Amino acid sequence: MVAGIKRCVTGILVVAFGLIGIESAAAQSSDNVPPLTVLVHGGAGAMEEGRYTPEEERAFKAALVAALDAGYAVLETGGSAVEAVEAAIIILEDSPLFNAGRGAVFTRDGDNELDASIMDGATLNTGAIAGVTRVKNPVKLARAVMEKSEHVMFIGDGAEKFAKTQELEFVPRKYFKTEHRWQQFKDRLAAEKKSKQTQRAREEKYGTVGAVALDAEGNLAAATSTGGMMMKRYGRVGDVPIIGAGTYADNASCAVSSTGWGEYFIRLTVARDICAQVEYAGKDVAAAARDVIHNRLQSAGGNGGVIVLGPDGTFTMQFNSKGMFRGVKQADSSAEVAIYGDGAM
Amino acid sequence: MVAGIKRCVTGILVVAFGLIGIESAAAQSSDNVPPLTVLVHGGAGAMEEGRYTPEEERAFKAALVAALDAGYAVLETGGSAVEAVEAAIIILEDSPLFNAGRGAVFTRDGDNELDASIMDGATLNTGAIAGVTRVKNPVKLARAVMEKSEHVMFIGDGAEKFAKTQELEFVPRKYFKTEHRWQQFKDRLAAEKKSKQTQRAREEKYGTVGAVALDAEGNLAAATSTGGMMMKRYGRVGDVPIIGAGTYADNASCAVSSTGWGEYFIRLTVARDICAQVEYAGKDVAAAARDVIHNRLQSAGGNGGVIVLGPDGTFTMQFNSKGMFRGVKQADSSAEVAIYGDGAM
């Protein structure tokens, strides 16, 4: 990974910007067709260099590349941005490395409760689900809500009842349980007993996964999926299924997928705020995302990050945490992925 | 009710504006203290004149006045905007006339499932709950989530588990059941059987209740509460507990409570969009609300309305449905309430 990224379509060397963010310049090709683009994230948080072994880093990066390739393959074959973000998210949900689908963190009761959402920037149609426990790919259920119901959001048992009316794969609850997460859960329980405090560490890893894409028709889409916050209880829902917080897509402004301390992302309507600054304040996606993440979220005491993509292919990835699993594949260039906050891909 | 409203603080005759909306001019008093203000709504929809008997109209209006008076009494005695909107909503939840708390519509399974949210414009803190069935006043639970948990949103059984850790009144499920709503439910079931179609009428009454307030400290707050959409299923959640859709409050821009076809309010992030247009496009609350309700919501095919209040006491009530139960009490003036879309209070 280098500090500059060459974009094939424009032939311009775009210099990565910011201490902990990467941006592209407007990336339209000469015939004014926006470049096919997929961005993904696999969560933000306290990922300093050295946290993972080289083998672990390779595994994370390989999964991000696989997600980018899956999403991009959809676009290359004429698929829609909605189909592309779904394809990318499925890879990350199926990977046990991320806190979404298989590999989700545990609730305080030792369950996995999954949330997801998806949005079509061409129509503003959207689907969201919260608190499901047996649907293999929550993002597929979110898409079914968007496309096969007249509603936007289903929660809990009701969402699973709806899922049964669709052709969706159900799995036993133990499918989501990985040894790694179970050990984390037991360690946390033990630590809480010892310290008699249940407060989360302020800076931990938020393992949400997300994708945004731009297709050949110039349409944007965004999707996000998560197991939520470790040790969550009371049916806690974070930003992921909240349209405007965890996910937003509007061809008129941008597509956003968030990851971080969800409560702050809801209060600030992070995804919508970035798109609103693009739409109403005339900012580019990078300036809008910098303001929301590095000014507003930071001042509020929250942390996390976003991937943001404009209808012209301009993109940015901003985070105020130490790292964010992230990557981009645009206009036939190779997938580029990164983990730490080293100011570049 | 007349087409102009006299505002005591300014002494200016403010002419009501628009075919189906009412607005105030900036209403600051001479010593630059914003006027104490409460606005409420009791739902929007197909309320043509003649739909209700004079007795029914009087009952609706009396309940709206009682809610305004309750909220305003809090402000007059130095209470916060958060306390004021909670007090106003409690009146409307306890009234069997509105689709919130007692008097909620029935789900397809013959249950009442309640959603609510509240937001503090001074801190951007917020609380939301969805799918509760036994908490007497959902708005109180939303406030407890905001103030007594580190989270923003709890759903379903989990939300009620949290409620049990708080001093909140529980009621048997039958408390929410009113004969009027039960008859509506049975009529709808019968009609569906007959016509074999389950589509909702496009323009029906959305009986959400909501309040926004401005207190002596200049702080804004908003809250919304609902029984949701009649015949809803699959744990359907509408805009009410979605921060940025049904409810938003930020001292930097405005406070909004929405009522209408929730799916559209989520897709458009109606509440946040109005505040974003105030914040970033420099619009006043009336211009912002008009754009969102009469242009964006209308074009998308949705309907409903909003009450909106700015930090200087400027307010607007906009709806693209035939009517909206609504009212305002500002700066010691009498409560003013209206139902139909006659262009004025």
XYZ file of C-alpha atoms in Angstrom:
690
model
C 0.000 0.000 0.000
C 1.266 3.435 -0.872
C 0.208 6.934 -0.009
C -1.049 7.638 -3.481
C -3.518 5.667 -5.529
C -3.471 5.620 -9.261
C -6.951 5.657 -10.710
C -7.002 4.006 -14.120
C -9.949 5.921 -15.473
C -8.518 9.336 -14.962
C -4.845 8.575 -15.176
C -4.371 11.098 -12.404
C -2.319 10.343 -9.351
C -4.697 10.982 -6.517
C -2.906 11.737 -3.296
C -4.400 10.158 -0.220
C -5.376 12.782 2.271
C -5.694 13.220 5.970
C -4.195 11.490 8.934
C -6.824 8.861 9.134
C -8.772 8.982 5.980
C -8.398 8.371 2.329
C -10.057 10.261 -0.421
C -10.266 10.225 -4.150
C -10.564 13.143 -6.482
C -13.635 13.239 -8.704
C -13.092 10.203 -10.801
C -15.199 10.500 -13.893
C -13.975 9.021 -17.094
C -13.731 11.098 -20.230
C -17.037 9.892 -21.637
C -18.735 11.041 -18.460
C -19.636 7.555 -17.307
C -18.933 7.258 -13.602
C -16.413 4.560 -12.710
C -17.735 1.258 -11.373
C -16.853 1.389 -7.685
C -17.188 -0.739 -4.575
C -16.024 0.243 -1.100
C -16.252 -2.014 1.937
C -15.498 -1.796 5.615
C -15.192 -4.479 8.245
C -15.449 -2.343 11.347
C -13.499 0.409 13.073
C -11.928 0.621 16.494
C -8.856 0.118 18.599
C -6.805 -1.569 15.913
C -3.259 -0.378 16.462
C -0.477 -1.902 14.471
C 0.689 -4.966 16.298
C -2.764 -5.969 17.491
C -2.931 -8.681 14.861
C -0.328 -11.186 13.772
C 0.794 -11.031 10.138
C -1.299 -14.146 9.504
C -4.366 -12.504 10.989
C -3.794 -9.361 8.962
C -3.515 -11.417 5.815
C -6.764 -13.199 6.617
C -8.629 -9.931 7.240
C -7.263 -8.398 4.062
C -8.071 -11.468 2.003
C -11.672 -11.332 3.198
C -11.942 -7.629 2.339
C -10.486 -8.288 -1.130
C -12.914 -11.161 -1.643
C -15.814 -8.885 -0.697
C -14.621 -6.150 -3.062
C -14.131 -8.639 -5.878
C -17.577 -10.133 -5.325
C -19.210 -6.724 -5.391
C -17.216 -5.560 -8.375
C -17.957 -8.724 -10.346
C -21.642 -7.901 -10.030
C -21.078 -4.412 -11.407
C -18.876 -5.642 -14.266
C -21.583 -7.967 -15.454
C -24.124 -5.159 -15.492
C -25.555 -5.785 -12.049
C -26.979 -3.010 -9.927
C -25.331 -1.221 -7.042
C -27.901 -2.861 -4.761
C -26.859 -6.313 -5.967
C -23.190 -5.371 -5.600
C -23.414 -4.229 -1.989
C -25.438 -7.308 -1.124
C -22.813 -9.577 -2.738
C -19.981 -7.858 -0.891
C -21.760 -8.003 2.459
C -22.585 -11.704 2.045
C -18.850 -12.477 1.856
C -18.231 -10.542 5.072
C -21.248 -12.036 6.851
C -20.131 -15.526 5.934
C -16.588 -14.871 7.179
C -16.114 -15.638 10.881
C -13.611 -12.772 11.100
C -16.157 -9.981 11.320
C -18.940 -9.123 13.737
C -21.766 -9.781 11.288
C -23.497 -13.011 10.320
C -21.213 -15.876 11.326
C -18.778 -14.557 13.903
C -21.198 -12.103 15.479
C -20.475 -11.069 19.048
C -22.600 -12.358 21.886
C -25.310 -10.558 23.788
C -25.218 -10.552 27.551
C -27.504 -13.574 27.460
C -25.067 -15.471 25.268
C -27.079 -15.118 22.051
C -26.311 -13.629 18.676
C -28.793 -10.956 17.561
C -28.256 -9.563 14.105
C -29.176 -6.252 12.471
C -28.833 -5.132 8.862
C -30.029 -2.532 6.388
C -29.765 -1.698 2.710
C -30.725 1.335 0.622
C -31.140 2.004 -3.080
C -29.927 5.485 -3.980
C -31.964 5.559 -7.191
C -35.341 5.129 -5.511
C -34.612 5.845 -1.835
C -36.234 2.520 -1.154
C -34.729 0.750 1.819
C -35.035 -2.279 4.070
C -33.883 -2.884 7.626
C -34.134 -5.675 10.175
C -33.138 -5.835 13.825
C -32.770 -8.618 16.347
C -32.908 -11.678 14.092
C -31.268 -14.878 15.288
C -31.625 -17.541 12.618
C -31.406 -15.961 9.177
C -28.033 -16.853 7.686
C -27.537 -13.608 5.786
C -29.246 -10.635 7.420
C -28.441 -8.427 4.412
C -30.537 -10.700 2.191
C -33.433 -10.312 4.590
C -32.996 -6.524 4.575
C -33.110 -6.595 0.775
C -36.240 -8.757 0.845
C -37.880 -6.240 3.182
C -36.965 -3.498 0.717
C -38.108 -5.283 -2.408
C -40.784 -7.747 -1.327
C -42.693 -5.846 1.329
C -44.316 -2.448 1.402
C -42.499 -1.772 4.642
C -39.025 -0.635 5.617
C -38.272 -2.236 8.962
C -39.159 -5.471 10.706
C -37.855 -6.453 14.128
C -37.353 -9.616 16.165
C -39.571 -12.641 15.759
C -41.732 -10.736 13.320
C -38.763 -10.213 11.012
C -38.091 -13.951 11.061
C -41.729 -14.699 10.330
C -41.424 -12.468 7.283
C -38.164 -14.208 6.354
C -40.036 -17.501 6.249
C -42.291 -16.114 3.533
C -39.169 -15.468 1.441
C -36.628 -17.851 -0.026
C -34.024 -17.264 2.628
C -31.709 -19.721 4.281
C -32.271 -20.369 7.967
C -29.519 -21.769 10.156
C -29.503 -23.126 13.690
C -28.457 -20.493 16.216
C -25.152 -22.254 16.819
C -24.105 -21.449 13.240
C -23.339 -17.883 14.313
C -21.295 -18.982 17.297
C -17.538 -19.008 16.782
C -15.076 -20.197 19.382
C -13.198 -16.907 19.220
C -16.266 -14.802 20.027
C -17.424 -17.231 22.698
C -14.067 -16.908 24.398
C -14.320 -13.098 24.201
C -17.763 -13.330 25.765
C -16.584 -15.549 28.604
C -13.566 -13.322 29.217
C -15.782 -10.262 29.401
C -18.204 -11.930 31.779
C -15.316 -12.944 34.015
C -13.837 -9.460 33.923
C -17.162 -7.904 34.813
C -17.587 -10.222 37.763
C -14.146 -9.313 38.961
C -14.425 -5.556 38.586
C -18.150 -5.413 39.257
C -18.458 -2.955 36.437
C -20.253 -3.456 33.201
C -19.075 -0.387 31.326
C -17.624 -1.058 27.974
C -14.128 0.063 27.208
C -14.520 3.431 25.545
C -12.436 2.485 22.580
C -13.082 -1.016 21.452
C -13.493 -2.627 18.095
C -16.830 -2.119 16.389
C -17.023 -5.029 14.009
C -19.863 -3.970 11.750
C -19.430 -4.633 8.029
C -20.587 -2.376 5.238
C -20.437 -1.659 1.536
C -21.277 1.143 -0.868
C -21.300 0.861 -4.646
C -21.793 2.808 -7.857
C -23.060 0.926 -10.893
C -22.946 1.433 -14.637
C -26.302 3.212 -14.569
C -24.847 5.745 -12.167
C -26.896 4.455 -9.257
C -25.607 4.347 -5.708
C -26.423 1.829 -2.973
C -25.312 1.183 0.602
C -25.673 -1.719 3.008
C -24.526 -2.479 6.541
C -24.712 -5.593 8.735
C -23.726 -6.317 12.316
C -23.937 -8.493 15.384
C -24.157 -5.273 17.371
C -22.346 -4.385 20.535
C -20.755 -7.120 22.590
C -22.707 -7.843 25.794
C -25.665 -5.813 24.585
C -28.949 -6.424 26.369
C -32.549 -5.284 26.502
C -32.866 -5.733 22.761
C -30.394 -2.892 22.256
C -30.296 -1.657 18.680
C -27.441 0.436 17.347
C -27.098 2.492 14.200
C -26.893 -0.294 11.634
C -30.624 -0.786 10.971
C -31.384 2.911 11.453
C -31.706 4.508 8.034
C -29.825 7.794 8.127
C -27.494 6.642 10.914
C -25.756 3.441 9.776
C -26.808 3.465 6.139
C -27.938 6.028 3.592
C -27.903 6.236 -0.186
C -29.280 8.923 -2.473
C -28.103 9.461 -6.039
C -28.516 13.185 -5.398
C -25.754 13.240 -2.797
C -23.921 10.088 -1.707
C -23.949 6.570 -0.285
C -22.684 5.919 3.241
C -22.095 2.902 5.448
C -21.049 3.527 9.053
C -19.244 1.583 11.735
C -18.647 2.661 15.292
C -20.257 3.420 18.597
C -23.805 3.201 17.286
C -25.500 5.412 19.854
C -23.518 8.432 18.663
C -24.162 7.598 15.040
C -27.905 7.616 15.734
C -27.861 10.889 17.660
C -25.918 12.602 14.892
C -27.710 10.806 12.023
C -24.195 10.356 10.694
C -24.968 8.867 7.285
C -27.721 11.371 6.475
C -25.721 14.278 7.837
C -22.844 13.548 5.458
C -25.234 13.357 2.509
C -27.072 16.486 3.723
C -23.816 18.459 3.820
C -23.103 17.328 0.262
C -26.629 18.199 -0.854
C -27.237 21.465 0.979
C -23.809 22.843 1.933
C -22.210 22.046 -1.415
C -19.357 20.080 0.133
C -17.611 17.192 -1.567
C -17.952 13.819 0.113
C -14.546 14.078 1.772
C -15.168 17.481 3.339
C -18.605 16.412 4.520
C -17.327 13.166 6.039
C -14.389 14.927 7.684
C -16.716 17.400 9.364
C -19.081 14.719 10.638
C -16.421 12.271 11.824
C -13.576 14.512 12.955
C -15.589 17.460 14.250
C -19.073 16.414 15.238
C -18.592 12.773 16.224
C -15.296 13.593 17.903
C -16.786 16.486 19.899
C -19.741 14.378 20.954
C -17.361 11.753 22.353
C -18.158 9.029 19.853
C -15.855 7.116 17.607
C -15.928 5.048 14.466
C -15.815 5.633 10.761
C -17.601 5.747 7.440
C -17.149 4.818 3.824
C -18.700 7.357 1.492
C -19.174 7.334 -2.272
C -20.513 10.078 -4.530
C -22.423 9.639 -7.786
C -19.333 10.710 -9.762
C -17.156 8.023 -8.168
C -15.519 10.347 -5.668
C -15.046 8.501 -2.411
C -13.666 8.870 1.074
C -13.048 6.688 4.107
C -12.860 8.618 7.359
C -12.484 7.356 10.907
C -11.469 8.823 14.245
C -10.639 5.463 15.774
C -7.191 3.930 15.540
C -8.053 1.761 12.595
C -10.750 0.646 10.230
C -10.836 -2.474 8.078
C -11.475 -0.969 4.673
C -10.992 -1.281 0.967
C -11.884 0.003 -2.462
C -12.051 -1.383 -5.960
C -12.696 1.118 -8.704
C -12.662 1.025 -12.488
C -10.713 -2.153 -13.087
C -7.929 -1.270 -10.680
C -6.960 -3.951 -8.190
C -8.690 -4.075 -4.863
C -6.835 -2.024 -2.272
C -7.316 -2.726 1.405
C -5.964 -1.387 4.684
C -6.452 -1.757 8.407
C -4.560 0.871 10.355
C -4.806 4.615 10.533
C -1.630 5.310 8.631
C -3.093 8.038 6.471
C -3.360 6.007 3.319
C -4.472 2.730 1.919
C -60.293 29.830 14.722
C -59.231 32.599 12.367
C -56.731 32.838 9.557
C -54.392 35.102 11.487
C -52.888 34.495 14.894
C -51.945 37.205 17.295
C -48.726 36.464 19.101
C -48.596 38.234 22.466
C -44.842 38.482 22.674
C -44.351 40.292 19.456
C -47.638 42.058 19.133
C -47.421 41.409 15.425
C -50.308 39.910 13.559
C -48.803 36.841 11.968
C -50.762 35.780 8.944
C -51.193 32.052 8.610
C -49.651 30.834 5.401
C -50.144 28.136 2.857
C -53.065 26.000 1.887
C -52.374 23.309 4.399
C -49.914 24.619 6.852
C -49.554 27.234 9.487
C -46.466 29.207 10.241
C -45.305 31.839 12.649
C -42.888 34.626 12.017
C -39.780 34.714 14.178
C -41.277 35.225 17.567
C -38.594 36.526 19.843
C -39.525 38.889 22.626
C -37.808 42.234 22.957
C -35.330 41.068 25.596
C -34.212 38.341 23.226
C -35.568 35.515 25.336
C -37.286 33.010 23.056
C -40.978 32.513 23.842
C -42.011 29.424 25.770
C -43.650 27.228 23.148
C -45.354 23.858 22.871
C -46.713 22.333 19.679
C -48.548 19.027 19.514
C -50.045 16.811 16.862
C -52.419 13.888 17.128
C -51.946 12.381 13.705
C -52.520 13.302 10.076
C -54.600 11.701 7.377
C -57.917 11.572 5.609
C -59.736 13.929 7.957
C -62.097 15.894 5.778
C -64.606 18.161 7.378
C -67.677 16.121 8.156
C -65.742 13.003 9.088
C -66.320 13.694 12.757
C -69.436 14.819 14.577
C -69.271 18.166 16.405
C -69.053 16.217 19.674
C -66.114 14.191 18.370
C -64.371 17.314 17.147
C -64.813 18.917 20.537
C -63.362 15.860 22.243
C -60.302 15.794 19.959
C -59.734 19.505 20.432
C -60.150 19.288 24.190
C -57.505 16.567 24.331
C -55.098 18.623 22.219
C -55.669 21.663 24.446
C -55.103 19.537 27.548
C -51.821 18.280 26.083
C -50.697 21.817 25.214
C -51.629 23.088 28.650
C -49.806 20.238 30.353
C -46.645 20.857 28.332
C -46.843 24.612 28.784
C -47.387 24.318 32.536
C -44.080 22.489 32.741
C -42.314 25.285 30.871
C -43.944 28.024 32.946
C -42.677 26.485 36.143
C -39.133 26.350 34.815
C -39.251 22.802 33.496
C -37.217 21.665 30.532
C -38.381 21.175 26.971
C -37.799 17.436 27.474
C -40.132 17.422 30.472
C -42.689 19.481 28.553
C -42.894 17.193 25.528
C -43.131 14.173 27.819
C -45.990 15.796 29.774
C -47.867 16.656 26.584
C -47.424 13.186 25.111
C -48.611 11.479 28.299
C -51.956 13.270 27.965
C -52.316 12.057 24.384
C -51.160 8.505 25.210
C -53.673 8.300 28.036
C -56.486 9.535 25.805
C -58.293 6.737 23.963
C -58.855 9.113 21.025
C -55.392 8.785 19.529
C -53.353 5.903 18.164
C -50.758 5.919 20.933
C -50.813 4.352 24.381
C -54.440 3.606 25.255
C -56.404 3.562 22.017
C -53.584 2.166 19.898
C -54.603 0.354 16.710
C -54.335 -3.404 16.488
C -51.725 -5.472 14.727
C -52.819 -8.184 12.365
C -52.571 -10.606 15.272
C -54.932 -8.515 17.365
C -52.244 -7.065 19.633
C -51.152 -3.527 20.427
C -47.452 -2.885 19.819
C -46.199 0.540 20.787
C -43.264 2.646 19.612
C -41.963 5.970 20.945
C -38.947 8.249 20.885
C -37.708 11.459 22.489
C -34.778 13.771 21.803
C -33.080 16.563 23.722
C -31.952 19.335 21.393
C -29.405 20.652 23.882
C -27.379 17.449 24.094
C -28.586 15.437 21.083
C -29.232 12.668 23.541
C -32.174 10.526 22.573
C -34.144 7.422 23.497
C -36.375 5.156 21.425
C -38.333 1.971 21.967
C -40.225 -0.263 19.552
C -42.659 -3.108 19.949
C -43.575 -2.822 23.623
C -46.897 -4.196 24.786
C -47.295 -3.555 28.493
C -45.705 -0.219 29.407
C -48.473 2.274 30.071
C -46.645 5.317 28.740
C -44.149 4.467 26.010
C -42.800 8.038 26.010
C -41.720 7.613 29.632
C -39.826 4.487 28.656
C -38.170 6.324 25.759
C -37.083 9.025 28.187
C -35.727 6.424 30.597
C -33.712 4.896 27.745
C -32.315 8.358 27.014
C -31.486 9.305 30.565
C -30.947 6.043 32.431
C -29.117 3.881 29.918
C -26.049 4.434 27.805
C -28.039 3.279 24.804
C -30.498 4.879 22.410
C -32.855 2.142 21.312
C -34.331 -0.994 22.850
C -36.833 -3.239 21.103
C -39.472 -5.813 22.028
C -39.159 -7.968 25.115
C -35.746 -6.500 25.817
C -37.235 -3.017 26.056
C -39.760 -4.278 28.587
C -37.018 -5.979 30.582
C -35.267 -2.633 30.760
C -38.551 -0.963 31.714
C -38.763 -3.277 34.703
C -35.469 -1.883 35.992
C -37.074 1.579 35.973
C -39.973 2.991 37.936
C -42.491 2.661 35.150
C -46.095 1.624 35.297
C -46.998 -1.652 33.640
C -50.547 -2.407 32.558
C -52.253 -5.580 31.387
C -52.400 -5.768 27.612
C -56.140 -5.209 27.620
C -55.568 -1.682 28.957
C -54.602 -0.574 25.459
C -57.640 -2.150 23.855
C -60.535 0.204 23.172
C -63.840 -0.926 21.754
C -63.574 1.600 18.924
C -60.214 0.271 17.716
C -61.288 -3.331 18.162
C -64.292 -2.678 15.949
C -62.010 -1.034 13.355
C -59.804 -4.117 13.490
C -62.702 -6.527 13.024
C -64.129 -4.427 10.198
C -60.772 -4.446 8.456
C -60.355 -8.180 8.866
C -63.822 -8.725 7.426
C -63.140 -6.371 4.520
C -59.886 -8.150 3.744
C -61.594 -11.498 3.706
C -64.212 -10.155 1.370
C -61.930 -8.386 -1.067
C -59.029 -10.799 -0.644
C -56.744 -7.839 -0.609
C -54.656 -6.642 2.267
C -53.456 -3.332 0.866
C -54.070 -0.395 3.067
C -56.078 2.493 1.735
C -53.525 4.931 0.404
C -54.889 7.807 2.374
C -55.929 6.788 5.831
C -55.508 8.341 9.212
C -52.087 8.047 10.820
C -52.806 8.445 14.463
C -49.353 9.061 15.850
C -49.028 11.743 18.528
C -46.138 14.143 18.913
C -44.887 17.251 20.641
C -42.075 19.773 20.302
C -41.175 22.418 22.852
C -38.876 25.350 23.561
C -38.026 26.111 27.179
C -36.834 29.149 29.098
C -33.217 28.082 28.654
C -33.700 28.161 24.898
C -33.519 24.389 24.607
C -35.577 22.403 22.132
C -36.989 18.891 22.498
C -39.210 16.586 20.457
C -41.101 13.374 21.194
C -43.402 11.075 19.257
C -45.478 8.034 20.242
C -47.637 5.607 18.280
C -49.430 2.313 18.046
C -48.108 2.100 14.514
C -49.968 1.136 11.398
C -53.251 -0.712 11.708
C -52.943 -4.399 10.778
C -49.146 -4.216 10.849
C -47.308 -7.513 11.080
C -43.857 -9.038 11.136
C -42.806 -6.631 13.874
C -43.171 -3.755 11.419
C -41.613 -0.554 12.699
C -42.438 2.829 11.206
C -40.763 6.183 11.555
C -41.713 6.999 15.144
C -38.794 5.307 16.928
C -36.370 6.124 14.123
C -34.341 9.146 15.150
C -34.127 11.467 12.159
C -37.368 10.169 10.658
C -40.155 10.550 13.232
C -38.303 12.678 15.758
C -35.339 15.041 15.766
C -34.227 17.938 17.947
C -31.082 20.027 17.765
C -30.773 23.517 19.254
C -28.654 24.404 16.227
C -31.550 23.963 13.827
C -34.984 22.780 14.966
C -37.209 20.230 16.674
C -39.537 18.029 14.617
C -42.204 15.434 15.314
C -43.700 13.599 12.334
C -46.910 11.761 11.607
C -47.787 9.922 8.446
C -46.979 6.977 6.276
C -43.885 5.957 8.218
C -42.066 4.110 5.458
C -41.733 7.308 3.443
C -40.677 9.288 6.480
C -37.849 6.799 7.062
C -36.671 6.798 3.441
C -36.578 10.586 3.372
C -35.301 10.995 6.962
C -38.011 13.638 7.153
C -37.243 15.102 10.574
C -33.494 15.301 9.980
C -33.926 16.599 6.461
C -35.975 19.552 7.676
C -33.349 20.387 10.313
C -30.559 19.858 7.760
C -32.143 22.330 5.362
C -32.355 24.848 8.201
C -28.761 24.169 9.225
C -27.045 23.905 5.852
C -29.321 25.587 3.314
C -30.134 28.557 5.519
C -33.875 28.083 5.234
C -36.348 29.034 7.930
C -38.315 26.177 9.474
C -41.373 26.864 7.329
C -39.490 26.827 4.029
C -37.617 23.688 5.016
C -40.766 21.876 6.105
C -42.636 22.949 2.994
C -39.929 21.535 0.765
C -39.808 18.227 2.588
C -43.562 17.706 2.934
C -44.968 19.336 -0.201
C -42.142 18.579 -2.622
C -40.159 15.564 -1.493
C -42.729 13.548 0.425
C -45.417 14.407 -2.109
C -43.231 13.375 -5.071
C -42.253 10.140 -3.378
C -45.937 9.257 -2.973
C -46.053 9.515 0.796
C -48.305 11.581 2.965
C -48.495 12.969 6.453
C -47.271 15.994 8.303
C -44.860 17.548 10.766
C -44.753 20.061 13.578
C -41.506 22.036 13.564
C -40.111 24.544 16.045
C -36.963 26.652 15.801
C -34.777 27.878 18.663
C -36.172 31.411 18.273
C -39.775 30.247 18.645
C -40.553 30.263 14.946
C -42.778 27.324 14.157
C -44.638 25.634 11.347
C -47.115 22.794 10.910
C -47.138 21.335 7.422
C -49.075 18.384 6.036
C -50.020 17.091 2.614
C -52.886 14.970 3.915
C -56.414 16.329 4.244
C -56.060 17.117 7.893
C -53.832 16.956 10.929
C -54.823 17.169 14.563
C -52.590 19.976 15.742
C -52.134 22.829 18.135
C -49.796 25.421 19.573
C -49.449 27.331 22.811
C -46.859 30.075 22.860
C -45.916 32.836 25.257
C -48.998 32.941 27.445
C -51.436 33.020 24.550
C -54.321 30.564 24.671
C -53.869 27.147 23.181
C -54.976 27.089 19.554
C -55.958 23.828 17.930
C -57.227 22.702 14.541
C -58.050 19.552 12.628
C -58.722 20.225 8.969
C -56.605 21.560 6.174
C -58.288 24.921 5.996
C -55.117 26.907 5.746
C -55.156 28.222 9.259
C -55.601 27.278 12.858
